[in-house]
Tab-separated table of C-alpha atoms and ligand atoms in Angstrom:
chain	number	residue	atom	x	y	z
A	1	MET	CA	-228.344	-128.787	-71.240
A	2	ASP	CA	-227.499	-130.532	-74.350
A	3	ARG	CA	-230.108	-133.209	-75.367
A	4	VAL	CA	-228.533	-136.654	-75.743
A	5	ILE	CA	-230.218	-139.280	-77.708
A	6	ILE	CA	-229.397	-143.109	-78.204
A	7	HIS	CA	-230.551	-145.127	-80.966
A	8	VAL	CA	-229.946	-148.996	-80.415
A	9	ASP	CA	-230.367	-151.484	-83.664
A	10	MET	CA	-229.997	-155.105	-83.067
A	11	ASP	CA	-227.629	-156.609	-85.174
A	12	TYR	CA	-229.135	-159.062	-88.070
A	13	PHE	CA	-231.682	-159.699	-85.348
A	14	TYR	CA	-233.927	-162.614	-86.646
A	15	ALA	CA	-230.814	-164.659	-87.883
A	16	ALA	CA	-229.042	-163.851	-84.572
A	17	ILE	CA	-231.926	-165.128	-82.456
A	18	GLU	CA	-231.786	-168.307	-84.743
A	19	GLU	CA	-228.253	-168.838	-84.011
A	20	ARG	CA	-228.633	-168.327	-80.345
A	21	GLU	CA	-231.253	-170.918	-80.366
A	22	ASP	CA	-229.025	-173.159	-82.361
A	23	PRO	CA	-225.419	-172.879	-81.531
A	24	SER	CA	-224.404	-175.161	-84.479
A	25	LEU	CA	-225.524	-172.481	-87.019
A	26	LYS	CA	-222.486	-170.215	-85.636
A	27	ASP	CA	-220.469	-170.448	-88.463
A	28	LYS	CA	-222.691	-171.090	-91.402
A	29	ALA	CA	-224.568	-168.670	-93.315
A	30	VAL	CA	-227.937	-168.419	-92.285
A	31	VAL	CA	-230.812	-167.222	-93.991
A	32	VAL	CA	-234.423	-166.282	-92.695
A	33	CYS	CA	-236.926	-166.621	-95.293
A	34	MET	CA	-240.483	-165.375	-95.261
A	35	TYR	CA	-242.075	-168.131	-97.502
A	36	SER	CA	-245.190	-167.393	-99.436
A	37	ASN	CA	-247.827	-170.142	-99.804
A	38	ARG	CA	-246.605	-171.298	-102.841
A	39	GLY	CA	-243.919	-173.492	-101.063
A	40	GLU	CA	-240.472	-173.359	-100.451
A	41	GLU	CA	-238.977	-172.063	-103.642
A	42	SER	CA	-240.972	-168.891	-103.414
A	43	GLY	CA	-240.670	-166.117	-100.796
A	44	ALA	CA	-238.188	-163.250	-99.686
A	45	VAL	CA	-235.324	-163.134	-97.613
A	46	SER	CA	-236.358	-161.385	-94.179
A	47	THR	CA	-232.711	-161.195	-92.950
A	48	SER	CA	-229.332	-163.277	-93.111
A	49	ASN	CA	-226.019	-163.222	-90.913
A	50	TYR	CA	-223.332	-161.378	-91.819
A	51	ILE	CA	-221.410	-164.724	-93.359
A	52	ALA	CA	-224.482	-164.880	-95.905
A	53	ARG	CA	-224.023	-161.150	-96.278
A	54	LYS	CA	-220.612	-161.773	-97.604
A	55	ALA	CA	-222.060	-163.733	-100.308
A	56	GLY	CA	-224.305	-160.833	-101.503
A	57	ILE	CA	-227.461	-162.166	-99.852
A	58	ARG	CA	-229.673	-158.953	-99.042
A	59	SER	CA	-233.075	-158.259	-97.214
A	60	ALA	CA	-236.255	-158.297	-99.681
A	61	MET	CA	-234.243	-160.539	-102.056
A	62	PRO	CA	-236.292	-163.657	-103.584
A	63	CYS	CA	-235.009	-166.642	-101.538
A	64	LYS	CA	-234.283	-168.297	-104.818
A	65	GLN	CA	-231.755	-166.006	-105.554
A	66	ALA	CA	-230.149	-166.256	-102.207
A	67	LYS	CA	-229.989	-170.080	-102.551
A	68	ALA	CA	-228.072	-169.423	-106.121
A	69	LEU	CA	-225.603	-167.213	-104.430
A	70	LYS	CA	-225.030	-169.731	-101.411
A	71	PRO	CA	-226.254	-172.997	-101.850
A	72	ASP	CA	-224.928	-174.310	-98.569
A	73	ALA	CA	-226.571	-171.666	-96.362
A	74	VAL	CA	-228.913	-172.738	-93.788
A	75	PHE	CA	-232.481	-171.488	-94.525
A	76	LEU	CA	-235.061	-171.169	-91.921
A	77	PRO	CA	-238.856	-170.101	-91.835
A	78	VAL	CA	-239.503	-166.892	-90.057
A	79	ARG	CA	-240.871	-167.370	-86.560
A	80	ARG	CA	-242.237	-163.990	-85.926
A	81	GLU	CA	-244.181	-164.469	-82.731
A	82	PHE	CA	-240.954	-166.037	-81.020
A	83	TYR	CA	-238.998	-162.887	-82.291
A	84	GLU	CA	-241.525	-160.552	-80.788
A	85	GLU	CA	-241.053	-162.159	-77.371
A	86	VAL	CA	-237.095	-161.637	-77.940
A	87	SER	CA	-237.872	-157.778	-78.730
A	88	ALA	CA	-240.017	-157.219	-76.088
A	89	ARG	CA	-237.609	-158.063	-73.388
A	90	VAL	CA	-234.666	-156.426	-75.325
A	91	MET	CA	-237.060	-153.189	-75.340
A	92	ASP	CA	-237.424	-153.588	-71.496
A	93	ILE	CA	-233.721	-153.341	-71.034
A	94	LEU	CA	-233.450	-150.358	-73.376
A	95	ARG	CA	-236.409	-148.657	-71.830
A	96	SER	CA	-234.883	-149.283	-68.311
A	97	HIS	CA	-232.002	-146.699	-69.281
A	98	ALA	CA	-234.060	-143.883	-70.812
A	99	ASP	CA	-234.467	-140.853	-68.703
A	100	SER	CA	-238.392	-142.012	-67.946
A	101	GLU	CA	-240.574	-144.239	-69.806
A	102	ASP	CA	-242.011	-141.385	-71.611
A	103	SER	CA	-238.395	-140.850	-73.314
A	104	PHE	CA	-238.530	-144.164	-74.996
A	105	GLU	CA	-239.372	-144.844	-78.563
A	106	LYS	CA	-239.875	-148.230	-80.103
A	107	ILE	CA	-239.419	-147.737	-83.797
A	108	SER	CA	-239.443	-151.372	-85.167
A	109	ILE	CA	-239.327	-155.014	-83.779
A	110	ASP	CA	-235.366	-154.291	-83.480
A	111	GLU	CA	-234.723	-150.914	-82.801
A	112	ALA	CA	-235.566	-147.944	-80.533
A	113	PHE	CA	-234.755	-144.312	-79.245
A	114	LEU	CA	-234.137	-143.242	-75.637
A	115	GLU	CA	-233.503	-139.926	-74.537
A	116	ILE	CA	-230.845	-139.836	-71.656
A	117	SER	CA	-230.105	-136.091	-71.432
A	118	GLU	CA	-231.009	-136.132	-67.908
A	119	ASN	CA	-229.198	-139.459	-67.022
A	120	CYS	CA	-226.204	-138.227	-68.514
A	121	GLY	CA	-226.384	-134.221	-67.578
A	122	GLY	CA	-225.899	-133.747	-71.294
A	123	ASP	CA	-222.329	-135.180	-70.793
A	124	PHE	CA	-221.328	-137.227	-73.854
A	125	GLU	CA	-218.783	-139.105	-71.754
A	126	LYS	CA	-221.065	-140.365	-69.498
A	127	ALA	CA	-223.499	-141.013	-72.206
A	128	GLU	CA	-220.582	-143.263	-73.735
A	129	LYS	CA	-220.680	-145.302	-70.357
A	130	ILE	CA	-224.706	-145.665	-70.653
A	131	GLY	CA	-224.042	-146.942	-74.367
A	132	LEU	CA	-221.612	-149.473	-73.234
A	133	GLN	CA	-223.815	-150.685	-70.295
A	134	ILE	CA	-226.543	-151.007	-72.700
A	135	LYS	CA	-224.691	-153.337	-74.938
A	136	HIS	CA	-223.321	-155.233	-71.886
A	137	ASP	CA	-227.048	-155.599	-70.543
A	138	VAL	CA	-228.400	-156.714	-74.073
A	139	ILE	CA	-225.230	-159.448	-74.229
A	140	GLU	CA	-225.885	-160.546	-70.656
A	141	HIS	CA	-229.515	-161.028	-70.389
A	142	GLU	CA	-230.322	-162.080	-74.356
A	143	LYS	CA	-226.910	-163.027	-75.839
A	144	LEU	CA	-227.466	-160.875	-78.734
A	145	THR	CA	-225.398	-158.178	-80.127
A	146	CYS	CA	-226.507	-154.561	-81.044
A	147	SER	CA	-225.237	-151.570	-82.435
A	148	VAL	CA	-225.548	-148.000	-80.733
A	149	GLY	CA	-225.556	-144.366	-81.974
A	150	ILE	CA	-225.199	-141.610	-79.728
A	151	GLY	CA	-226.155	-137.891	-80.921
A	152	PRO	CA	-227.753	-134.814	-79.913
A	153	ASN	CA	-230.869	-135.537	-81.897
A	154	LYS	CA	-232.648	-138.807	-83.185
A	155	LEU	CA	-231.605	-138.393	-86.752
A	156	ILE	CA	-227.968	-138.303	-85.889
A	157	ALA	CA	-228.538	-140.926	-83.241
A	158	LYS	CA	-229.959	-143.172	-85.800
A	159	MET	CA	-227.559	-142.512	-88.689
A	160	ALA	CA	-224.607	-143.048	-85.713
A	161	SER	CA	-226.032	-146.621	-85.041
A	162	SER	CA	-225.698	-147.898	-88.549
A	163	PHE	CA	-222.337	-146.373	-88.699
A	164	ARG	CA	-220.536	-149.272	-87.417
A	165	LYS	CA	-222.115	-152.643	-87.635
A	166	PRO	CA	-222.442	-155.232	-86.070
A	167	ASP	CA	-221.657	-154.890	-82.426
A	168	GLY	CA	-220.504	-151.037	-82.989
A	169	MET	CA	-220.770	-147.858	-81.055
A	170	THR	CA	-220.487	-144.508	-82.930
A	171	ILE	CA	-220.799	-141.274	-80.584
A	172	VAL	CA	-221.373	-138.090	-82.485
A	173	LYS	CA	-221.155	-134.838	-80.246
A	174	PRO	CA	-222.832	-131.508	-81.524
A	175	GLU	CA	-219.533	-130.307	-82.449
A	176	ASP	CA	-218.749	-133.400	-84.646
A	177	VAL	CA	-222.123	-133.440	-86.614
A	178	ARG	CA	-220.953	-131.476	-89.888
A	179	ASN	CA	-217.921	-133.454	-90.342
A	180	PHE	CA	-219.989	-136.748	-89.817
A	181	LEU	CA	-222.489	-135.773	-92.233
A	182	ASN	CA	-220.830	-133.819	-94.734
A	183	PRO	CA	-218.952	-136.618	-96.604
A	184	MET	CA	-221.611	-138.783	-96.575
A	185	PRO	CA	-223.791	-139.803	-99.992
A	186	VAL	CA	-227.131	-138.055	-99.737
A	187	LYS	CA	-229.156	-141.913	-99.847
A	188	LYS	CA	-227.284	-142.360	-96.200
A	189	LEU	CA	-229.794	-139.335	-94.916
A	190	TRP	CA	-232.486	-140.900	-92.809
A	191	GLY	CA	-235.581	-140.301	-94.863
A	192	ILE	CA	-234.037	-139.948	-98.243
A	193	GLY	CA	-235.434	-142.737	-100.789
A	194	LYS	CA	-234.514	-143.607	-104.457
A	195	VAL	CA	-236.571	-140.890	-105.885
A	196	THR	CA	-235.062	-137.925	-103.842
A	197	GLU	CA	-231.786	-139.536	-104.307
A	198	GLU	CA	-231.881	-139.682	-108.174
A	199	LYS	CA	-233.253	-136.144	-108.054
A	200	LEU	CA	-230.533	-134.694	-105.897
A	201	GLN	CA	-228.092	-136.458	-108.115
A	202	GLN	CA	-229.579	-134.742	-111.291
A	203	MET	CA	-229.185	-131.543	-109.571
A	204	GLY	CA	-225.317	-132.410	-109.110
A	205	ILE	CA	-225.662	-132.790	-105.263
A	206	GLU	CA	-223.868	-136.204	-104.433
A	207	THR	CA	-223.086	-135.571	-100.555
A	208	LEU	CA	-224.935	-134.354	-97.659
A	209	GLY	CA	-221.990	-131.546	-96.956
A	210	GLN	CA	-223.022	-130.357	-100.709
A	211	LEU	CA	-226.965	-130.503	-99.901
A	212	ALA	CA	-226.554	-128.512	-96.668
A	213	VAL	CA	-225.128	-125.499	-98.387
A	214	TYR	CA	-227.361	-125.645	-101.366
A	215	ASP	CA	-229.773	-122.682	-102.085
A	216	THR	CA	-232.878	-123.389	-99.576
A	217	GLN	CA	-235.174	-121.377	-102.217
A	218	GLU	CA	-233.899	-123.948	-105.052
A	219	LEU	CA	-234.698	-126.820	-102.993
A	220	ILE	CA	-238.069	-125.551	-102.108
A	221	ALA	CA	-238.849	-124.974	-105.845
A	222	GLN	CA	-237.618	-128.526	-106.646
A	223	PHE	CA	-239.128	-130.534	-103.595
A	224	GLY	CA	-242.119	-128.342	-102.289
A	225	LYS	CA	-241.705	-126.253	-99.316
A	226	ASN	CA	-241.830	-128.784	-96.292
A	227	ARG	CA	-239.754	-131.291	-97.797
A	228	GLY	CA	-237.325	-128.518	-99.233
A	229	ILE	CA	-236.954	-127.155	-95.919
A	230	TRP	CA	-236.664	-130.358	-94.420
A	231	LEU	CA	-233.714	-131.443	-96.730
A	232	LYS	CA	-231.731	-128.252	-95.512
A	233	LYS	CA	-232.120	-128.961	-92.026
A	234	ALA	CA	-231.631	-132.817	-91.968
A	235	SER	CA	-228.450	-132.424	-94.256
A	236	SER	CA	-227.478	-129.809	-91.712
A	237	GLY	CA	-227.896	-132.490	-88.964
A	238	ILE	CA	-230.675	-130.328	-87.235
A	239	ASP	CA	-233.660	-132.174	-86.185
A	240	GLU	CA	-235.847	-131.023	-82.976
A	241	SER	CA	-238.316	-133.866	-82.998
A	242	PRO	CA	-238.814	-135.481	-79.398
A	243	VAL	CA	-238.698	-139.164	-78.179
A	244	THR	CA	-242.124	-140.271	-77.634
A	245	GLU	CA	-243.271	-143.706	-76.505
A	246	ARG	CA	-245.695	-144.651	-79.677
A	247	SER	CA	-247.434	-147.813	-77.839
A	248	SER	CA	-248.119	-145.555	-74.936
A	249	ALA	CA	-251.511	-146.391	-76.075
A	250	ASP	CA	-251.496	-149.497	-73.944
A	251	GLN	CA	-249.117	-148.321	-70.995
A	252	ILE	CA	-248.111	-145.714	-68.578
A	253	GLY	CA	-245.009	-145.871	-66.629
A	254	ARG	CA	-242.647	-143.868	-64.851
A	255	MET	CA	-238.992	-144.622	-63.949
A	256	ALA	CA	-236.330	-142.619	-61.895
A	257	SER	CA	-233.076	-142.757	-60.496
A	258	LEU	CA	-232.841	-142.920	-56.539
A	259	LYS	CA	-230.646	-139.912	-55.325
A	260	GLU	CA	-227.673	-142.354	-54.469
A	261	ASP	CA	-227.632	-146.382	-54.745
A	262	THR	CA	-229.251	-147.461	-51.602
A	263	ARG	CA	-230.615	-150.463	-49.639
A	264	ASP	CA	-232.905	-148.366	-47.505
A	265	ASP	CA	-236.339	-149.763	-48.403
A	266	GLU	CA	-238.141	-146.450	-46.688
A	267	MET	CA	-236.293	-144.298	-49.551
A	268	ILE	CA	-236.991	-146.751	-52.160
A	269	LEU	CA	-240.918	-146.958	-51.056
A	270	ALA	CA	-240.967	-143.091	-51.022
A	271	LEU	CA	-239.818	-142.742	-54.602
A	272	LEU	CA	-242.198	-145.733	-55.469
A	273	LYS	CA	-244.746	-143.518	-54.107
A	274	GLU	CA	-243.934	-140.656	-56.125
A	275	LEU	CA	-243.825	-142.559	-59.119
A	276	VAL	CA	-247.332	-144.057	-58.364
A	277	ASP	CA	-248.827	-140.549	-57.897
A	278	ASP	CA	-247.334	-139.788	-61.324
A	279	VAL	CA	-248.884	-142.507	-63.350
A	280	MET	CA	-251.883	-142.018	-61.163
A	281	LYS	CA	-252.261	-138.357	-62.519
A	282	LYS	CA	-252.098	-139.786	-66.072
A	283	VAL	CA	-254.604	-142.319	-65.329
A	284	ASP	CA	-257.040	-139.882	-64.370
A	285	LEU	CA	-256.202	-137.530	-66.918
A	286	ARG	CA	-257.033	-139.960	-69.757
A	287	ARG	CA	-259.797	-141.299	-67.425
A	288	ILE	CA	-258.689	-145.039	-67.776
A	289	SER	CA	-258.729	-148.117	-66.023
A	290	PHE	CA	-255.708	-150.598	-65.932
A	291	ARG	CA	-255.579	-154.376	-65.469
A	292	SER	CA	-251.908	-155.133	-64.877
A	293	VAL	CA	-249.160	-153.472	-62.774
A	294	THR	CA	-245.455	-154.178	-63.323
A	295	VAL	CA	-242.545	-152.663	-61.106
A	296	THR	CA	-238.957	-152.865	-62.088
A	297	VAL	CA	-235.622	-152.555	-60.056
A	298	ILE	CA	-232.298	-151.953	-61.431
A	299	PHE	CA	-229.524	-152.717	-58.923
A	300	SER	CA	-226.389	-150.816	-58.843
A	301	ASN	CA	-224.827	-153.608	-61.006
A	302	PHE	CA	-227.214	-152.609	-63.774
A	303	ARG	CA	-228.982	-156.002	-63.181
A	304	MET	CA	-232.679	-155.538	-64.098
A	305	VAL	CA	-235.701	-157.419	-62.328
A	306	THR	CA	-239.549	-156.955	-62.953
A	307	LYS	CA	-242.400	-158.418	-61.704
A	308	SER	CA	-245.912	-158.140	-62.902
A	309	ARG	CA	-249.697	-159.047	-61.689
A	310	THR	CA	-252.681	-159.007	-63.532
A	311	LEU	CA	-255.575	-157.990	-61.472
A	312	ASN	CA	-259.208	-159.532	-61.306
A	313	HIS	CA	-260.662	-156.666	-62.908
A	314	PRO	CA	-259.701	-153.279	-64.508
A	315	VAL	CA	-259.501	-150.535	-61.839
A	316	SER	CA	-258.403	-146.708	-61.529
A	317	ASP	CA	-257.767	-146.820	-58.005
A	318	ARG	CA	-254.835	-145.087	-56.655
A	319	SER	CA	-254.505	-147.299	-53.101
A	320	ILE	CA	-254.752	-150.511	-55.145
A	321	LEU	CA	-251.752	-149.200	-57.344
A	322	GLN	CA	-249.832	-148.302	-54.532
A	323	GLU	CA	-250.546	-151.304	-52.612
A	324	THR	CA	-249.764	-153.793	-55.373
A	325	ALA	CA	-246.722	-151.850	-56.650
A	326	ARG	CA	-245.371	-151.871	-53.035
A	327	GLU	CA	-245.974	-155.438	-52.397
A	328	MET	CA	-244.000	-156.485	-55.652
A	329	MET	CA	-241.430	-154.068	-54.893
A	330	LEU	CA	-240.731	-155.470	-51.368
A	331	GLN	CA	-240.513	-158.979	-52.963
A	332	LEU	CA	-238.204	-157.883	-55.332
A	333	LEU	CA	-235.765	-156.221	-52.895
A	334	HIS	CA	-235.935	-159.151	-50.921
A	335	GLU	CA	-234.387	-161.202	-53.631
A	336	SER	CA	-231.129	-159.588	-53.844
A	337	SER	CA	-228.988	-157.717	-50.991
A	338	MET	CA	-227.413	-155.579	-53.736
A	339	ASN	CA	-228.213	-151.601	-53.669
A	340	CYS	CA	-230.880	-150.095	-56.137
A	341	ARG	CA	-230.082	-147.751	-58.658
A	342	ARG	CA	-233.587	-147.227	-60.462
A	343	ILE	CA	-236.910	-148.263	-60.139
A	344	GLY	CA	-240.245	-148.095	-62.111
A	345	VAL	CA	-243.649	-148.825	-62.102
A	346	ARG	CA	-246.222	-149.030	-64.958
A	347	VAL	CA	-249.701	-150.095	-65.816
A	348	GLY	CA	-251.064	-151.958	-68.476
A	349	ASN	CA	-254.016	-153.618	-70.331
A	350	LEU	CA	-255.637	-150.026	-70.280
A	351	GLN	CA	-259.370	-149.319	-71.029
A	352	GLN	CA	-261.358	-146.422	-71.335
A	353	ASN	CA	-263.753	-145.414	-68.353
A	354	ILE	CA	-267.333	-145.389	-68.702
A	355	GLY	CA	-268.179	-141.897	-67.601
A	356	GLN	CA	-265.915	-140.959	-64.707
A	357	LYS	CA	-265.757	-144.245	-63.177
A	358	SER	CA	-264.605	-147.709	-64.233
A	359	LEU	CA	-267.140	-150.126	-65.274
A	360	PHE	CA	-266.293	-152.146	-61.890
A	361	GLU	CA	-266.899	-149.130	-59.674
A	362	TYR	CA	-269.981	-148.342	-61.306
A	363	PHE	CA	-271.625	-151.578	-60.471
A	364	GLU	CA	-270.040	-151.586	-57.209
A	365	ARG	CA	-271.586	-148.614	-55.889
B	401	DCP	N1	-236.803	-157.467	-91.750
B	401	DCP	C1	-237.960	-158.117	-92.694
B	401	DCP	N2	-237.801	-157.867	-94.264
B	401	DCP	C2	-236.932	-156.680	-94.325
B	401	DCP	C3	-236.161	-156.255	-93.454
B	401	DCP	C4	-236.495	-156.459	-92.146
B	401	DCP	O1	-238.479	-158.937	-92.480
B	401	DCP	N3	-236.794	-156.394	-95.751
B	401	DCP	C5	-236.755	-158.052	-90.480
B	401	DCP	C6	-235.801	-159.061	-90.225
B	401	DCP	C7	-234.680	-158.243	-89.605
B	401	DCP	C8	-235.434	-156.968	-88.605
B	401	DCP	O2	-236.506	-157.054	-89.806
B	401	DCP	O3	-233.933	-159.213	-88.693
B	401	DCP	C9	-234.600	-156.135	-88.403
B	401	DCP	O4	-234.302	-155.212	-89.521
B	401	DCP	P1	-233.050	-154.520	-89.788
B	401	DCP	O5	-233.229	-153.443	-91.118
B	401	DCP	O6	-232.451	-153.781	-88.354
B	401	DCP	O7	-231.991	-155.715	-90.108
B	401	DCP	P2	-231.228	-156.888	-89.265
B	401	DCP	O8	-231.477	-156.507	-87.725
B	401	DCP	O9	-231.493	-158.221	-89.567
B	401	DCP	O10	-229.659	-156.576	-89.561
B	401	DCP	P3	-228.700	-155.239	-89.131
B	401	DCP	O11	-227.601	-155.887	-88.331
B	401	DCP	O12	-228.316	-154.746	-90.427
B	401	DCP	O13	-229.541	-154.260	-88.211
B	402	MG	MG1	-231.032	-154.578	-86.943
B	403	MG	MG1	-233.840	-152.376	-87.504
């Protein structure tokens, strides 16, 4: 089965959130600035909306310069914590479309990779539907747009998402990879910076197509073994790196689709129990305790609901997880009569056990 990876990047993220919060900004140029402690006049642009970009404003530009380019733009200070909250909710939506919680990788405040190979069965037509559904869910729940890239690996998915922006979606099937990459200037390759770009230009290599057919030994001579081989592979669209949850240090979860959309509580609870078992295996393996439990339901109309509970103390107890998850799942199910499509359970607030037992168990016995 072909691997299918989606990369999602939110459009002009900080500025889009500010627009959403204050609709009067909608038709104005909006610039979000990271002010330094030397006052309003010093500081750099974090991001700006597309109206401001038309005037030439770019991320990392001094705010002063941005003001000179567009004096009537609205300048706002960064509200990082607030954007983090929005980001966390967006990530929950994205995560709900991945094959499992392990097939999700957040790479920055506004972007993530999801592996959907199983969900779409390696079929790019189905992948397209999932991509559209993701865009729909993000708009519906957060009133924000995003750009989606779909490809046979992370590298292609990442480059596809920036191909059409804002509010775009680009699908690159395995057989289209070469045509997609070949005409691009080398700087478009994810992972190439200014220095490599200039060096390649000096070697007469302008496009990824030229790089892909360049002599490997020569690339190794110029860039060293690892980098040389990487340049060759990446420009040919080859990338085997897996999608792996980086923040899994503080969360363990499983998610799965029901065999068919259903409202049969027995079937749903049976799947929940399997997921709980999987989570507990990992909890035992890592010898950790958890203090929070979250369950997720995605209904057949793709509406997603979650419920979380914080326990009084950290535990690594299977029956506590099972009971807590079961109770919350029944509560969620009773809130809607819609059929269920997917469910998930995860534990968080993790801490290392002392020896085999959690601190709590240690003192209890
Ligand atoms: N950011 C920042 N400083 C930078 C680049 C980005 O503070 N030099 C912040 C603000 C952005 C957010 O990170 O909103 C996401 O970065 P992106 O590169 O994805 O840029 P945007 O989402 O703003 O715009 P785009 O629509 O091009 O993705
Ligand atoms: Mg973005
Ligand atoms: Mg980004």
